[in-house]
Amino acid sequence: MTYTSDKPPLAESTDQLRARIPGWGADLDPKDRPSVPKLRWQEDRTGAHWDFPDRQPEKWPRERSIEHKFLPPVFGTSCPPKGVSGVIRRFAYRKYSEGRAAHWLLLLAADRVDAWESHLRSFLTARPDNPITETGVLSEFSRHGFSSRIGQKRSDVKHQVLDPVIVAGPWVLAVAITVTLARKLTHRS
Amino acid sequence: MRAMVYRGPYKVRVEEKAQPVVEHPNDAIVRVTMAAICGSDLHLYHGMMPDTRVGMTFGHEFIGVVEEVGSSVRNLVPGDRVMVPFNIFCGTCWFCARGLYANCHNVNPNATAVGGIYGYSHTCGGYDGAQAEYVRVPFADVGPTVIPEWMDDEDAVLLTDALSTGYFGAQLGDIVEGDVVVVFGAGPVGLFAAKAAWLMGAGRVIVVDHLEYRLVKARAFAHAETVNFTECDDVVVHMKKTTDFLGADVAIDAVGAEADGNFTQHVTAAKLKLQGGSPVALNWAIDSVRKGGTISVVGAYGPMFSAVKFGDAMNKGLTLRMNQCHVKRQWPRLFEHIRNGYLKPSDIVTHHIPLEHIAEGYHMFSAKLDGCIKPLIVPNAA
Ligand SMILES: NC(=O)c1ccc[n+]([C@@H]2O[C@H](COP(=O)([O-])OP(=O)(O)OC[C@H]3O[C@@H](n4cnc5c(N)ncnc54)[C@H](O)[C@@H]3O)[C@@H](O)[C@H]2O)c1
Ligand SMILES: [Zn+2]
Ligand SMILES: [Zn+2]
């Protein structure tokens, strides 16, 4: 009992557990657990045959955390920064360490700007963004959107109604503002 | 090639993209034969992870065939069927040398606090991922392993993330024989963590979620007791009652940044992005565990601050252990467990989705429709 020194008893004995659960206790000994202890010298270097790796060529100035001594030898080359979001991103990296909220808040702001820039840019291409196909919302019909939610005790249904607002809200707002402005302008002339 | 591309929060599509090329002498190009959508991808999909750029291809859980290798690659040749850990890691930095592959210092310019992960935003290095026909695999001599003859492809793909992570999560709990272990989250990671807790000698395993269909799986697949938190007034009190008011010995957070159960926490984190993650499950873990107990966190949180109940953790003398999983370090032992029949990871796979339909796949997995637990993606060229 908790208010005395014994541990509350378990419903099943070790033998019962072993019989019911395949592999029960196979890793009882911490020595058999691959991540114990946390730091363990890896003699084989996991296949690496260098002390410090070759350097990947830097094809454009690669943004990096100011907590790094130098550009690490290997890095991803997806989506170089561009446009206004690119300017914000470069600034966030150049100016603030990972320890500063400003670093992350600027990067998040840049993500929102990037989405807008990209949506607008897409309208100049043969393949404009299509919110119906890109949100995959049609799977609501093919994947039982109704019965997957109704009558279940799901706690996420309460805020899922916010998702369409997040996706469509800014567009509705943008259209409303444009229409209002256009009306005002035409009214004046 | 065809590749999944991020178009902004809640929006993805398949595009024609340039095939990746060798950019470093130890790179390989791998033709993807099977990839998965992971719970972590949802944090990107919902726009929660800072520096997730429009145009990026996601996907960090995958297997494939080596198509091409760089000039310094010795351990792989074209044609090899490989499983690739989600970590990108060099093998020789201070961290890798000591087995902390998830914390490699040589692969991520964008952040020192995070290692490198395929298709996981620039905060994790800016690498394109594997929900595509081809992917660039850096440090080909270090990460990938040839898939053993006897192993099923679906088991192999789950070893590259979900299974290894769940197993790692149970290890972080430092479970001793007879421990009461509570696992928050009955997604792939939570289900595997529950299963692994038994291997380490747990005396009782309790899985908490609000999705009944996943709790059914937790009972059948992971032999666990289950609690639907929407059915308890207060899940913490429930945990106390069920342990004779001692509390669990170990709690595992397999939920992470988008935890439900507290509207304000969820909305401020997942919708408004005002905190790094919604720590509802983590706070429940802190309060459900007994004093002197251990919390293992494998659920992922963003790099910003989150409203964690740190005072309770301190006053209770808890041990908090956490990390991204060092996937490859888990493999030799997990291979044995699969061979011995103790683990059958592919039992949790619920959907196979052609790459071309990935937008529907993301929506279904995100909105938890159609009993979805683990969706696999099959590229056209597979
Ligand atoms: N550490 C790592 O290396 C690593 C690797 C893979 C995944 N992850 C993280 O692990 C987490 C789980 O991944 P997954 O693929 O299983 O995702 P998932 O989204 O399928 O599962 C999360 C589950 O948590 C449930 N949940 C939500 N709020 C809860 C609460 N308050 N209490 C209990 N359950 C709750 C959800 O209903 C869902 O079933 C994610 O955060 C993911 O990013 C970490
Ligand atoms: Zn993952
Ligand atoms: Zn390293």
Coordinates of C-alpha atoms and ligand atoms in Angstrom, one line a residue:
Chain A
M1 CA 0.0 0.0 0.0
T2 CA 1.2 3.4 -0.8
Y3 CA 1.1 4.8 2.7
T4 CA 3.2 1.9 3.9
S5 CA 6.4 0.6 2.5
D6 CA 5.1 -2.3 0.3
K7 CA 4.5 -1.9 -3.4
P8 CA 0.8 -2.5 -4.4
P9 CA 0.6 -6.1 -5.7
L10 CA 0.3 -6.8 -9.4
A11 CA -2.7 -8.8 -10.8
E12 CA -0.5 -11.2 -12.7
S13 CA 2.6 -13.2 -11.7
T14 CA 5.8 -13.3 -13.7
D15 CA 4.8 -16.8 -15.0
Q16 CA 1.4 -15.6 -16.0
L17 CA 2.9 -12.6 -17.9
R18 CA 5.5 -14.8 -19.6
A19 CA 2.8 -17.2 -20.7
R20 CA 0.5 -14.4 -22.0
I21 CA 3.0 -12.1 -23.7
P22 CA 5.4 -13.3 -26.4
G23 CA 8.9 -12.2 -25.5
W24 CA 8.0 -10.9 -22.0
G25 CA 11.3 -10.1 -20.2
A26 CA 13.6 -10.8 -23.1
D27 CA 15.3 -7.4 -22.4
L28 CA 15.0 -7.6 -18.6
D29 CA 18.8 -7.3 -18.3
P30 CA 19.8 -3.7 -19.2
K31 CA 22.9 -5.1 -20.9
D32 CA 20.6 -6.4 -23.6
R33 CA 19.1 -2.9 -24.3
P34 CA 20.9 -1.3 -27.2
S35 CA 20.6 2.3 -25.9
V36 CA 21.8 1.6 -22.4
P37 CA 24.0 3.3 -21.3
K38 CA 23.2 6.5 -23.2
L39 CA 26.8 7.2 -24.2
R40 CA 28.5 4.2 -25.6
W41 CA 31.6 4.3 -27.7
Q42 CA 30.9 2.9 -31.2
E43 CA 34.1 1.0 -32.1
D44 CA 33.1 0.4 -35.7
R45 CA 32.2 4.0 -36.4
T46 CA 29.0 2.6 -37.9
G47 CA 30.8 2.2 -41.3
A48 CA 32.4 5.6 -41.5
H49 CA 36.0 5.7 -42.9
W50 CA 37.0 9.3 -42.1
D51 CA 37.7 11.4 -39.1
F52 CA 36.1 14.4 -40.5
P53 CA 33.9 13.9 -43.6
D54 CA 34.6 15.4 -47.1
R55 CA 33.0 18.8 -47.5
Q56 CA 30.0 19.1 -49.8
P57 CA 30.3 22.1 -52.1
E58 CA 28.4 25.1 -51.0
K59 CA 26.5 26.2 -54.2
W60 CA 24.8 29.3 -52.6
P61 CA 25.5 31.0 -49.3
R62 CA 23.9 28.4 -47.0
E63 CA 22.1 30.0 -44.0
R64 CA 23.3 28.5 -40.7
S65 CA 22.8 28.8 -37.0
I66 CA 25.3 31.2 -35.3
E67 CA 25.8 28.5 -32.7
H68 CA 27.8 26.5 -35.3
K69 CA 31.6 27.2 -35.6
F70 CA 31.4 26.7 -39.4
L71 CA 29.2 25.3 -42.1
P72 CA 28.9 21.5 -41.3
P73 CA 30.4 19.3 -44.1
V74 CA 27.0 17.9 -45.2
F75 CA 23.7 19.7 -45.6
G76 CA 20.4 19.7 -47.4
T77 CA 19.9 21.6 -50.6
S78 CA 16.1 21.7 -50.8
C79 CA 14.4 25.0 -51.4
P80 CA 17.0 27.8 -51.2
P81 CA 15.6 30.9 -49.5
K82 CA 13.9 33.2 -52.0
G83 CA 11.5 36.2 -52.0
V84 CA 10.4 38.1 -48.9
S85 CA 10.3 34.9 -46.9
G86 CA 13.9 34.3 -47.9
V87 CA 15.0 37.7 -46.6
I88 CA 13.2 37.1 -43.3
R89 CA 14.8 33.6 -43.0
R90 CA 18.3 34.8 -43.7
F91 CA 17.9 37.6 -41.1
A92 CA 16.6 35.2 -38.5
Y93 CA 19.6 33.0 -39.0
R94 CA 22.2 35.8 -39.1
K95 CA 20.9 37.7 -36.1
Y96 CA 19.5 35.4 -33.5
S97 CA 20.7 32.2 -31.9
E98 CA 18.5 29.1 -31.4
G99 CA 18.2 30.3 -27.8
R100 CA 16.1 33.3 -28.8
A101 CA 12.4 33.2 -29.3
A102 CA 12.8 35.8 -32.0
H103 CA 14.7 33.3 -34.1
W104 CA 11.9 30.8 -34.2
L105 CA 9.1 33.4 -34.3
L106 CA 10.7 35.0 -37.4
L107 CA 11.1 31.6 -39.0
L108 CA 7.5 30.8 -38.4
A109 CA 6.4 34.2 -39.8
A110 CA 8.6 33.5 -42.8
D111 CA 6.7 30.2 -43.3
R112 CA 3.4 32.1 -43.4
V113 CA 4.8 34.6 -45.9
D114 CA 6.3 31.8 -48.0
A115 CA 2.9 30.1 -48.3
W116 CA 1.3 33.4 -49.5
E117 CA 4.1 34.1 -51.9
S118 CA 3.9 30.6 -53.3
H119 CA 0.2 30.6 -53.7
L120 CA 0.3 33.9 -55.5
R121 CA 3.2 32.7 -57.7
S122 CA 1.3 29.6 -58.5
F123 CA -1.4 31.6 -60.2
L124 CA 1.1 32.7 -62.8
T125 CA 1.8 29.0 -63.6
A126 CA 0.0 26.3 -65.5
R127 CA -0.8 24.7 -62.2
P128 CA -2.3 27.1 -59.7
D129 CA -2.8 25.9 -56.1
N130 CA -6.1 24.0 -55.8
P131 CA -7.3 23.9 -52.2
I132 CA -9.7 21.1 -52.9
T133 CA -7.2 18.6 -54.2
E134 CA -4.3 19.8 -52.1
T135 CA -6.1 19.5 -48.8
G136 CA -7.2 16.0 -49.7
V137 CA -10.6 17.0 -48.2
L138 CA -12.4 14.7 -50.7
S139 CA -11.2 11.8 -48.6
E140 CA -13.9 12.9 -46.2
F141 CA -16.3 11.0 -48.6
S142 CA -14.2 8.1 -49.6
R143 CA -12.8 7.5 -46.0
H144 CA -15.9 7.8 -44.0
G145 CA -15.5 11.3 -42.6
F146 CA -18.9 11.2 -40.9
S147 CA -18.9 7.8 -39.3
S148 CA -15.2 8.1 -38.3
R149 CA -16.3 11.0 -36.1
I150 CA -19.9 10.8 -35.1
G151 CA -20.8 8.8 -32.0
Q152 CA -17.1 8.4 -31.1
K153 CA -15.8 10.0 -28.0
R154 CA -13.1 11.8 -29.9
S155 CA -11.6 14.9 -28.3
D156 CA -10.2 16.3 -31.5
V157 CA -13.5 16.9 -33.2
K158 CA -13.9 20.2 -31.2
H159 CA -11.0 21.9 -32.8
Q160 CA -11.1 20.1 -36.2
V161 CA -13.8 22.7 -37.2
L162 CA -11.0 25.3 -37.0
D163 CA -9.0 23.6 -39.7
P164 CA -11.1 24.9 -42.6
V165 CA -11.0 28.4 -41.0
I166 CA -7.2 28.2 -40.9
V167 CA -7.0 27.1 -44.5
A168 CA -9.7 29.2 -46.1
G169 CA -10.0 32.1 -43.7
P170 CA -7.1 34.2 -45.0
W171 CA -8.4 33.7 -48.6
V172 CA -11.9 34.8 -47.7
L173 CA -10.4 37.8 -45.9
A174 CA -8.2 38.7 -48.8
V175 CA -11.0 38.5 -51.3
A176 CA -13.3 40.6 -49.0
I177 CA -10.6 43.3 -48.6
T178 CA -9.9 43.4 -52.3
V179 CA -13.6 43.7 -53.1
T180 CA -14.1 46.5 -50.5
L181 CA -11.1 48.4 -51.8
A182 CA -12.2 48.0 -55.5
R183 CA -15.7 49.2 -54.6
K184 CA -14.3 52.3 -52.8
L185 CA -12.1 53.1 -55.7
T186 CA -14.8 52.7 -58.4
H187 CA -17.1 54.7 -56.1
R188 CA -14.7 57.6 -56.1
S189 CA -14.1 57.8 -59.8
Chain B
M1 CA 10.4 12.2 -61.0
R2 CA 7.1 12.3 -59.1
A3 CA 7.4 13.7 -55.6
M4 CA 5.1 14.8 -52.8
V5 CA 5.5 18.6 -52.3
Y6 CA 4.4 20.8 -49.4
R7 CA 2.3 23.7 -50.5
G8 CA 1.6 25.4 -47.1
P9 CA -0.3 24.3 -44.0
Y10 CA -2.7 21.4 -44.7
K11 CA -1.8 21.4 -48.4
V12 CA 0.3 19.0 -50.3
R13 CA 0.4 17.8 -53.9
V14 CA 2.4 15.5 -56.2
E15 CA 4.7 17.3 -58.7
E16 CA 7.2 16.6 -61.3
K17 CA 10.6 17.4 -59.7
A18 CA 14.2 17.1 -60.8
Q19 CA 15.7 13.7 -59.7
P20 CA 18.2 14.1 -56.8
V21 CA 21.9 13.9 -57.7
V22 CA 25.0 12.9 -55.8
E23 CA 26.2 16.1 -54.0
H24 CA 28.9 14.6 -51.8
P25 CA 31.2 11.7 -52.4
N26 CA 29.5 9.5 -49.8
D27 CA 26.0 10.1 -51.1
A28 CA 23.8 7.5 -52.6
I29 CA 20.6 8.0 -54.7
V30 CA 17.9 5.5 -53.6
R31 CA 14.8 4.6 -55.6
V32 CA 12.1 4.5 -53.0
T33 CA 10.0 1.3 -53.0
M34 CA 8.0 2.1 -49.9
A35 CA 7.6 5.0 -47.6
A36 CA 5.4 5.8 -44.6
I37 CA 3.6 8.9 -43.3
C38 CA 4.7 9.4 -39.7
G39 CA 3.0 11.2 -36.9
S40 CA 5.9 13.6 -37.0
D41 CA 5.0 14.6 -40.6
L42 CA 1.7 15.9 -39.2
H43 CA 3.6 18.6 -37.3
L44 CA 5.0 19.8 -40.6
Y45 CA 1.7 19.4 -42.4
H46 CA 0.0 21.6 -39.8
G47 CA 2.7 24.2 -40.2
M48 CA 4.0 23.9 -36.7
M49 CA 7.7 23.3 -37.4
P50 CA 9.7 26.5 -38.0
D51 CA 11.3 26.8 -41.4
T52 CA 9.2 24.4 -43.3
R53 CA 9.5 25.6 -46.8
V54 CA 6.9 25.4 -49.6
G55 CA 8.3 23.0 -52.2
M56 CA 9.9 20.6 -49.7
T57 CA 9.3 16.9 -50.1
F58 CA 8.6 15.1 -46.8
G59 CA 9.2 11.5 -45.8
H60 CA 11.7 10.0 -43.4
E61 CA 10.5 6.4 -43.0
F62 CA 11.4 4.4 -46.1
I63 CA 13.1 1.6 -47.9
G64 CA 14.4 1.4 -51.5
V65 CA 16.9 0.2 -54.0
V66 CA 20.3 1.8 -54.4
E67 CA 20.4 3.5 -57.9
E68 CA 23.7 5.3 -57.8
V69 CA 26.6 5.8 -55.4
G70 CA 29.2 8.6 -54.9
S71 CA 32.9 8.0 -55.4
S72 CA 33.8 7.3 -51.7
V73 CA 30.9 4.8 -51.0
R74 CA 32.3 1.3 -50.1
N75 CA 29.5 -0.5 -48.3
L76 CA 26.8 -0.3 -50.9
V77 CA 26.5 -1.0 -54.6
P78 CA 23.7 -0.2 -57.1
G79 CA 20.9 -2.7 -56.8
D80 CA 21.2 -3.2 -53.1
R81 CA 17.8 -3.2 -51.3
V82 CA 18.2 -1.0 -48.3
M83 CA 16.4 0.3 -45.2
V84 CA 17.4 3.8 -44.3
P85 CA 17.2 5.2 -40.7
F86 CA 15.4 8.5 -40.5
N87 CA 18.5 10.0 -39.0
I88 CA 21.1 11.5 -41.3
F89 CA 24.4 11.0 -39.5
C90 CA 28.1 11.1 -40.1
G91 CA 29.4 8.3 -37.8
T92 CA 32.4 10.2 -36.5
C93 CA 31.5 13.5 -34.8
W94 CA 31.6 13.7 -30.9
F95 CA 28.0 12.6 -30.8
C96 CA 27.9 9.8 -33.4
A97 CA 31.1 8.3 -31.9
R98 CA 29.2 7.8 -28.7
G99 CA 26.1 6.4 -30.3
L100 CA 24.0 9.6 -30.3
Y101 CA 23.2 9.3 -34.0
A102 CA 20.1 11.4 -33.7
N103 CA 22.3 14.3 -32.4
C104 CA 24.9 14.3 -35.2
H105 CA 26.8 17.6 -35.4
N106 CA 27.9 17.3 -39.0
V107 CA 24.6 17.3 -40.9
N108 CA 22.5 20.3 -39.9
P109 CA 23.7 23.8 -40.5
N110 CA 20.3 25.3 -39.5
A111 CA 20.3 24.2 -35.9
T112 CA 22.7 22.8 -33.4
A113 CA 19.9 21.5 -31.2
V114 CA 18.7 19.1 -33.8
G115 CA 20.3 16.5 -35.9
G116 CA 19.6 15.8 -39.6
I117 CA 16.3 14.2 -40.7
Y118 CA 15.1 13.4 -44.2
G119 CA 12.3 15.7 -45.4
Y120 CA 11.8 17.3 -42.0
S121 CA 12.1 21.1 -42.6
H122 CA 15.2 23.2 -42.7
T123 CA 15.3 23.1 -38.9
C124 CA 16.3 19.5 -39.4
G125 CA 18.9 20.3 -42.1
G126 CA 16.9 21.1 -45.3
Y127 CA 17.0 17.7 -46.9
D128 CA 14.3 16.5 -49.3
G129 CA 12.5 13.4 -48.1
A130 CA 11.4 10.1 -49.5
Q131 CA 7.7 10.4 -50.3
A132 CA 8.9 10.5 -53.8
E133 CA 10.4 8.2 -56.5
Y134 CA 14.0 9.0 -55.6
V135 CA 15.8 10.4 -52.6
R136 CA 19.4 11.6 -51.9
V137 CA 20.9 9.5 -49.0
P138 CA 23.9 11.2 -47.5
F139 CA 26.6 9.1 -45.7
A140 CA 25.6 6.0 -47.5
D141 CA 28.3 4.0 -45.8
V142 CA 26.9 4.9 -42.3
G143 CA 23.1 5.0 -42.3
P144 CA 21.6 2.4 -44.7
T145 CA 21.6 -1.3 -44.1
V146 CA 20.9 -4.0 -46.7
I147 CA 17.5 -5.6 -45.9
P148 CA 18.0 -9.1 -44.7
E149 CA 16.7 -11.8 -47.0
W150 CA 14.2 -13.1 -44.4
M151 CA 12.6 -9.7 -43.6
D152 CA 9.3 -8.5 -44.9
D153 CA 9.4 -5.1 -46.6
E154 CA 6.7 -3.7 -44.3
D155 CA 8.6 -4.7 -41.2
A156 CA 11.7 -3.1 -42.7
V157 CA 10.0 0.2 -43.4
L158 CA 8.7 0.4 -39.9
L159 CA 12.1 -0.4 -38.5
T160 CA 13.4 2.9 -40.0
D161 CA 11.3 4.9 -37.6
A162 CA 8.2 3.9 -35.7
L163 CA 9.3 0.5 -34.3
S164 CA 12.7 1.7 -33.4
T165 CA 11.3 4.8 -31.8
G166 CA 8.8 3.0 -29.7
Y167 CA 11.4 0.5 -28.5
F168 CA 13.8 3.3 -27.7
G169 CA 11.0 5.1 -25.8
A170 CA 10.6 2.0 -23.6
Q171 CA 14.3 1.9 -22.9
L172 CA 14.3 5.6 -21.9
G173 CA 11.9 4.5 -19.2
D174 CA 14.5 2.4 -17.5
I175 CA 11.9 -0.2 -16.8
V176 CA 12.6 -2.8 -14.1
E177 CA 10.7 -6.0 -13.5
G178 CA 7.1 -5.5 -12.4
D179 CA 7.0 -1.8 -13.2
V180 CA 3.6 -0.2 -14.0
V181 CA 4.1 1.6 -17.3
V182 CA 1.6 4.0 -18.7
V183 CA 1.9 5.0 -22.4
F184 CA 0.3 8.1 -23.6
G185 CA -0.7 7.9 -27.3
A186 CA -1.8 4.8 -29.2
G187 CA -0.3 5.8 -32.5
P188 CA 2.4 3.6 -34.1
V189 CA 5.0 4.9 -31.7
G190 CA 2.9 4.4 -28.6
L191 CA 1.8 0.9 -29.7
F192 CA 5.4 -0.2 -30.2
A193 CA 6.5 1.4 -26.9
A194 CA 3.7 -0.5 -25.1
K195 CA 4.8 -3.8 -26.7
A196 CA 8.5 -3.1 -25.9
A197 CA 7.7 -2.3 -22.3
W198 CA 6.7 -6.0 -21.9
L199 CA 10.0 -7.1 -23.4
M200 CA 11.7 -5.1 -20.6
G201 CA 9.7 -6.8 -17.9
A202 CA 6.8 -4.5 -17.2
G203 CA 4.2 -5.9 -14.8
R204 CA 1.4 -3.8 -16.2
V205 CA 1.1 -1.7 -19.3
I206 CA -1.7 0.9 -19.6
V207 CA -2.2 2.8 -22.9
V208 CA -4.1 6.1 -23.0
D209 CA -5.7 7.7 -26.0
H210 CA -9.1 9.1 -27.1
L211 CA -9.4 7.2 -30.3
E212 CA -11.3 4.0 -29.5
Y213 CA -10.2 2.2 -32.6
R214 CA -6.6 2.7 -31.6
L215 CA -7.3 1.5 -28.1
V216 CA -8.8 -1.6 -29.5
K217 CA -5.5 -2.1 -31.3
A218 CA -3.5 -1.5 -28.1
R219 CA -5.4 -4.3 -26.4
A220 CA -5.1 -6.8 -29.2
F221 CA -1.6 -5.9 -30.6
A222 CA 0.1 -4.7 -27.5
H223 CA -1.7 -6.8 -24.9
A224 CA -2.3 -3.6 -22.9
E225 CA -5.0 -2.3 -20.6
T226 CA -6.5 0.9 -22.1
V227 CA -8.0 4.1 -20.9
N228 CA -10.0 6.4 -23.1
F229 CA -9.3 9.8 -21.5
T230 CA -12.6 11.3 -22.7
E231 CA -14.3 8.8 -20.4
C232 CA -12.5 9.9 -17.2
D233 CA -13.2 13.1 -15.5
D234 CA -9.6 13.5 -14.7
V235 CA -7.1 11.1 -16.2
V236 CA -4.5 11.9 -13.5
V237 CA -6.9 10.8 -10.7
H238 CA -7.8 7.8 -12.7
M239 CA -4.1 6.8 -12.9
K240 CA -3.8 7.3 -9.1
K241 CA -6.8 5.2 -8.4
T242 CA -5.7 2.3 -10.6
T243 CA -2.3 2.2 -8.9
D244 CA -3.6 2.3 -5.3
F245 CA -2.7 6.0 -5.3
L246 CA 1.0 5.4 -5.8
G247 CA 1.1 6.5 -9.4
A248 CA 2.8 4.6 -12.3
D249 CA 6.5 3.9 -12.1
V250 CA 7.2 5.0 -15.7
A251 CA 5.3 7.1 -18.1
I252 CA 6.0 7.4 -21.8
D253 CA 4.9 10.4 -23.9
A254 CA 4.3 9.1 -27.4
V255 CA 2.0 12.0 -28.3
G256 CA 4.1 15.1 -28.7
A257 CA 3.3 18.6 -29.9
E258 CA -0.4 18.2 -31.0
A259 CA -1.7 16.6 -27.8
D260 CA -5.5 16.8 -27.3
G261 CA -7.4 16.8 -24.1
N262 CA -7.0 20.5 -23.2
F263 CA -8.5 22.9 -25.8
T264 CA -6.4 25.9 -24.8
Q265 CA -3.1 24.0 -24.9
H266 CA -4.0 22.4 -28.2
V267 CA -5.2 25.6 -29.9
T268 CA -2.3 27.8 -28.7
A269 CA 0.2 25.2 -29.9
A270 CA -1.2 23.5 -33.0
K271 CA -3.4 26.3 -34.4
L272 CA -1.9 29.6 -33.2
K273 CA 1.7 28.4 -32.9
L274 CA 2.3 30.4 -29.7
Q275 CA 4.1 27.5 -28.0
G276 CA 6.5 24.8 -29.3
G277 CA 3.9 22.1 -28.6
S278 CA 0.8 21.3 -26.6
P279 CA 2.3 19.5 -23.5
V280 CA -1.0 18.0 -22.4
A281 CA 0.2 14.4 -22.5
L282 CA 3.6 15.4 -21.0
N283 CA 1.9 17.1 -18.1
W284 CA -0.4 14.2 -17.6
A285 CA 2.7 12.0 -17.5
I286 CA 4.3 14.2 -15.0
D287 CA 1.3 14.1 -12.7
S288 CA 0.4 10.4 -13.2
V289 CA 3.8 9.0 -12.4
R290 CA 4.9 8.3 -8.8
K291 CA 7.4 10.4 -7.0
G292 CA 10.9 9.4 -8.0
G293 CA 9.5 7.9 -11.2
T294 CA 10.7 8.2 -14.8
I295 CA 9.2 10.0 -17.8
S296 CA 10.3 9.1 -21.2
V297 CA 9.5 11.6 -24.0
V298 CA 9.6 10.4 -27.6
G299 CA 6.7 12.6 -28.7
A300 CA 8.2 15.5 -30.7
Y301 CA 7.9 19.1 -29.8
G302 CA 8.9 22.3 -31.7
P303 CA 12.0 24.2 -30.6
M304 CA 10.0 27.0 -28.9
F305 CA 9.0 26.9 -25.3
S306 CA 6.0 24.9 -24.1
A307 CA 3.9 25.3 -21.0
V308 CA 5.3 22.2 -19.2
K309 CA 4.5 21.6 -15.5
F310 CA 8.1 21.7 -14.5
G311 CA 7.5 22.4 -10.8
D312 CA 5.7 19.2 -10.3
A313 CA 8.4 17.3 -12.1
M314 CA 11.0 18.9 -9.8
N315 CA 9.1 18.5 -6.5
K316 CA 8.4 14.8 -7.4
G317 CA 12.0 14.1 -8.1
L318 CA 11.3 12.7 -11.5
T319 CA 13.8 11.6 -14.0
L320 CA 13.0 13.0 -17.4
R321 CA 14.6 11.2 -20.4
M322 CA 14.1 12.0 -24.0
N323 CA 15.6 12.2 -27.5
Q324 CA 15.0 11.5 -31.1
C325 CA 15.7 7.8 -31.6
H326 CA 19.1 6.6 -32.7
V327 CA 17.5 4.2 -35.1
K328 CA 20.4 2.1 -36.3
R329 CA 21.6 1.5 -32.8
Q330 CA 18.3 -0.4 -32.1
W331 CA 18.5 -2.7 -35.2
P332 CA 20.6 -5.7 -34.2
R333 CA 18.4 -6.4 -31.2
L334 CA 15.2 -5.6 -33.0
F335 CA 16.1 -7.9 -35.8
E336 CA 16.4 -10.7 -33.2
H337 CA 13.1 -9.9 -31.7
I338 CA 11.4 -10.0 -35.1
R339 CA 13.1 -13.3 -36.0
N340 CA 12.0 -14.8 -32.6
G341 CA 8.4 -13.7 -33.4
Y342 CA 8.3 -11.4 -30.4
L343 CA 7.5 -8.4 -32.7
K344 CA 5.5 -8.3 -35.9
P345 CA 5.6 -4.6 -36.8
S346 CA 3.5 -4.8 -40.0
D347 CA 0.5 -5.7 -37.9
I348 CA -0.2 -2.0 -37.4
V349 CA -0.3 -1.1 -41.1
T350 CA -3.8 -0.1 -42.1
H351 CA -3.5 1.6 -45.5
H352 CA -1.4 1.4 -48.7
I353 CA -1.7 4.6 -50.7
P354 CA -0.3 5.3 -54.2
L355 CA 2.0 8.3 -54.2
E356 CA -0.4 10.1 -56.6
H357 CA -3.1 10.1 -53.8
I358 CA -0.9 11.4 -51.1
A359 CA -3.0 14.5 -50.4
E360 CA -5.9 12.2 -49.4
G361 CA -3.5 10.1 -47.4
Y362 CA -2.4 13.1 -45.3
H363 CA -5.9 14.2 -44.7
M364 CA -7.0 10.8 -43.6
F365 CA -4.1 10.2 -41.3
S366 CA -4.3 13.8 -39.9
A367 CA -8.1 13.7 -39.3
K368 CA -7.8 10.0 -38.1
L369 CA -10.4 8.7 -40.6
D370 CA -11.2 5.2 -41.7
G371 CA -9.5 3.5 -38.7
C372 CA -6.1 4.8 -39.9
I373 CA -3.1 3.9 -37.8
K374 CA -0.2 3.6 -40.2
P375 CA -0.4 4.5 -43.9
L376 CA 2.3 3.4 -46.3
I377 CA 3.0 5.2 -49.5
V378 CA 3.9 3.3 -52.7
P379 CA 5.6 5.3 -55.5
N380 CA 4.8 4.6 -59.1
A381 CA 8.3 3.5 -60.0
A382 CA 8.4 1.0 -57.1
Ligands
LIG1 N1 11.6 10.6 -30.9 C1 11.6 10.2 -32.2 O1 12.6 9.8 -32.7 C2 10.3 10.2 -32.9 C3 10.1 9.3 -34.0 C4 8.9 9.2 -34.6 C5 7.8 9.9 -34.1 N2 8.0 10.7 -33.0 C6 6.9 11.5 -32.4 O2 6.1 10.6 -31.7 C7 4.7 11.1 -31.6 C8 3.8 10.0 -32.0 O3 4.0 9.6 -33.3 P1 2.9 8.6 -34.1 O4 3.4 8.3 -35.4 O5 2.5 7.5 -33.2 O6 1.7 9.7 -34.2 P2 0.1 9.6 -34.2 O7 -0.3 11.0 -34.5 O8 -0.4 8.5 -35.1 O9 -0.2 9.2 -32.7 C9 -0.4 10.2 -31.7 C10 -1.6 9.6 -30.8 O10 -1.7 10.4 -29.6 C11 -3.1 10.5 -29.3 N3 -3.3 11.6 -28.4 C12 -3.5 12.9 -28.6 N4 -3.6 13.6 -27.4 C13 -3.4 12.7 -26.4 C14 -3.3 12.8 -25.0 N5 -3.4 14.0 -24.4 N6 -3.1 11.6 -24.3 C15 -3.0 10.4 -24.9 N7 -3.0 10.3 -26.3 C16 -3.2 11.4 -27.0 C17 -3.7 10.7 -30.7 O11 -5.1 10.4 -30.6 C18 -2.9 9.7 -31.5 O12 -3.5 8.4 -31.5 C19 4.7 12.3 -32.6 O13 4.9 13.5 -31.8 C20 5.9 12.1 -33.4 O14 6.4 13.3 -33.9 C21 9.2 10.9 -32.4
ZN2 ZN 9.0 9.9 -37.8
ZN3 ZN 27.8 12.7 -36.5

